[in-house]
Amino acid sequence: MYWRSWDLNLKVRLFGELITHTFFWMYFPFMALYFSDVFGKDVAGLLLMVPPLLGIVANLAGGYLADRIGRRKTMLIAIFSSSVMFALFAFSSSPWMTYVAFIGIGMAGSMYWPASSAMVADLTTEDERRVVFATFYTAMNIGVVAGPVLGSIFFVHYRFELLLACTIVEFVYGVLLFFLIRETLPSLIGKAEASPPKRFSLKEQFRSYAVIFTDKPFAIYILAGILVAIAFMQLDLYMALYVKEHVPSQPLVWWGDWSFSIGGTSAFGWLMGLNGLLVVLFTLPVTRWFQHWSDRNSLILSSVLYGFGLFLMAFANNIWLLFGCMFVLTLGELIRTPVVQSFISKYAPEDARGQYMGASSLQFSIGRFIAPLAIGLSEWLSPLGVFSIILGISLLSALLYVYMFRLIPEGGGIERTSGYRG
């Protein structure tokens, strides 16, 4: 499916999310440094634990609203809220007001993504869904690669102008969404404007998610995803520490008497740069190569690649061997990401797709909280010991995927309202 033939909703959002995500990464990587400077490292560390917690709440609320008032309305609420928070951020003269705005931007983003993902699923068939999700993932990662580079200039030297530009970009994107996209929630198609908005009920929201988490295959899917997230997030955590402490300065390239050397922190930067470059260049090709693989085999293989890609680092302090390890675990990332989103869109009932998307994000949020424990373990264990635990967690997630798919009859759907076919 070529993007030119996509529904207008998808085209508008692809380019809109590419631009807004790039602006997001122009400021986000520098916020920890900013808060450390104004509040001190100890206070900043505590303050930065709050946004992910509130993000979980906003994510679940976004999924609930996407299934109640519609994908379009939920996305509009999130985008215009984000624009207001960016304006507050830009004109704030108080570090605490800046912190409030930072939290608000994060919550608005968390509310937006379940509705966005559900809309992609509404507008695509099972055959084309992986490629579409992979295209959106590529666009996001272009922002991840370009944003910090631009932000190192604009956030440091032109912060107000950058934040004002973010405000305007978010607002313009919201206006485009308002005028150019239509509602895709199946129960509201053709009557979105005529139907009165449904009241938000916190009690009903809790009841809806309670029903979701009694869905045994889905609960196992979340648990397996948490384990994978714990492993993958070591790229920014234990892997960074390992490379800094155990990878000495060494020539990356050389010619005669000339050489270019990296090591420690600079080596980590090169490894993360390679990860970002591989994601941008190979997300779509890898998605097409594995398009005919089942969800089961793709998820199992990705868990194994994650685990062994990290585990093999315990035996390598040569930068080129580490590049090879990074290639292995990035391949796991590229196989997994579009499958995760397409799996949920197939598995979830149409009238609860947004909530399933929101609940699915818990695997990343919970994994993000647990992952830093690996750094604590490094005080007691050797690198081989820590990487062995990470490998064990990854292989356990693969076993959970095996068990989960045994609960979902292959090719025949399951006894529930979902239309999933293995």
XYZ file of N, CA and C in Angstrom, residues 64-71 122 183-196 198 349-355:
93
model
N -10.174 5.364 26.485
C -11.601 5.322 26.845
C -12.389 6.348 26.031
N -11.887 7.581 25.966
C -12.583 8.633 25.226
C -12.633 8.322 23.733
N -11.569 7.723 23.196
C -11.548 7.395 21.773
C -12.675 6.443 21.402
N -13.061 5.584 22.347
C -14.150 4.636 22.092
C -15.514 5.183 22.482
N -15.554 6.330 23.165
C -16.828 6.887 23.616
C -17.231 8.111 22.809
N -16.360 9.087 22.678
C -16.714 10.310 21.954
C -16.097 10.352 20.562
N -15.198 9.405 20.267
C -14.622 9.325 18.929
C -13.132 9.605 18.885
N -12.480 9.061 17.848
C -11.040 9.266 17.682
C -10.742 10.742 17.416
N -8.677 1.614 12.133
C -10.008 1.758 11.525
C -9.929 1.890 10.014
N -14.377 11.466 11.410
C -14.451 10.459 12.467
C -14.398 9.057 11.870
N -13.710 8.116 12.548
C -13.605 6.742 12.046
C -14.111 5.706 13.038
N -14.538 6.138 14.230
C -15.104 5.180 15.183
C -16.340 4.552 14.552
N -16.361 3.217 14.369
C -17.456 2.582 13.629
C -18.851 2.968 14.105
N -19.052 3.089 15.414
C -20.390 3.381 15.932
C -20.815 4.828 15.709
N -19.863 5.712 15.308
C -20.186 7.117 15.113
C -20.124 7.554 13.657
N -19.676 6.675 12.775
C -19.543 7.059 11.365
C -20.901 7.486 10.806
N -20.943 8.673 10.212
C -22.172 9.180 9.616
C -23.064 9.912 10.580
N -22.747 9.878 11.874
C -23.611 10.570 12.833
C -22.796 11.225 13.943
N -21.514 11.463 13.661
C -20.648 12.029 14.694
C -21.104 13.404 15.126
N -21.583 14.229 14.184
C -21.972 15.583 14.539
C -23.370 15.623 15.135
N -24.220 14.691 14.735
C -25.603 14.719 15.199
C -25.758 14.152 16.590
N -24.900 13.236 16.983
C -25.041 12.584 18.274
C -24.497 13.465 19.386
N -25.221 13.577 20.511
C -24.696 14.342 21.639
C -23.513 13.615 22.246
N -21.144 11.733 24.724
C -21.434 10.895 25.876
C -20.697 11.426 27.099
N -11.956 -5.836 20.018
C -13.247 -5.578 19.382
C -13.279 -4.152 18.843
N -14.009 -3.925 17.760
C -14.028 -2.594 17.156
C -14.502 -1.519 18.117
N -15.479 -1.853 18.979
C -16.033 -0.836 19.865
C -15.177 -0.596 21.107
N -14.048 -1.331 21.235
C -13.152 -1.125 22.380
C -11.702 -0.986 21.925
N -11.506 -0.695 20.649
C -10.151 -0.662 20.094
C -9.284 0.410 20.755
N -9.860 1.583 21.006
C -9.096 2.649 21.644
C -8.637 2.267 23.039
N -9.525 1.620 23.795
C -9.166 1.227 25.150
C -8.088 0.143 25.151
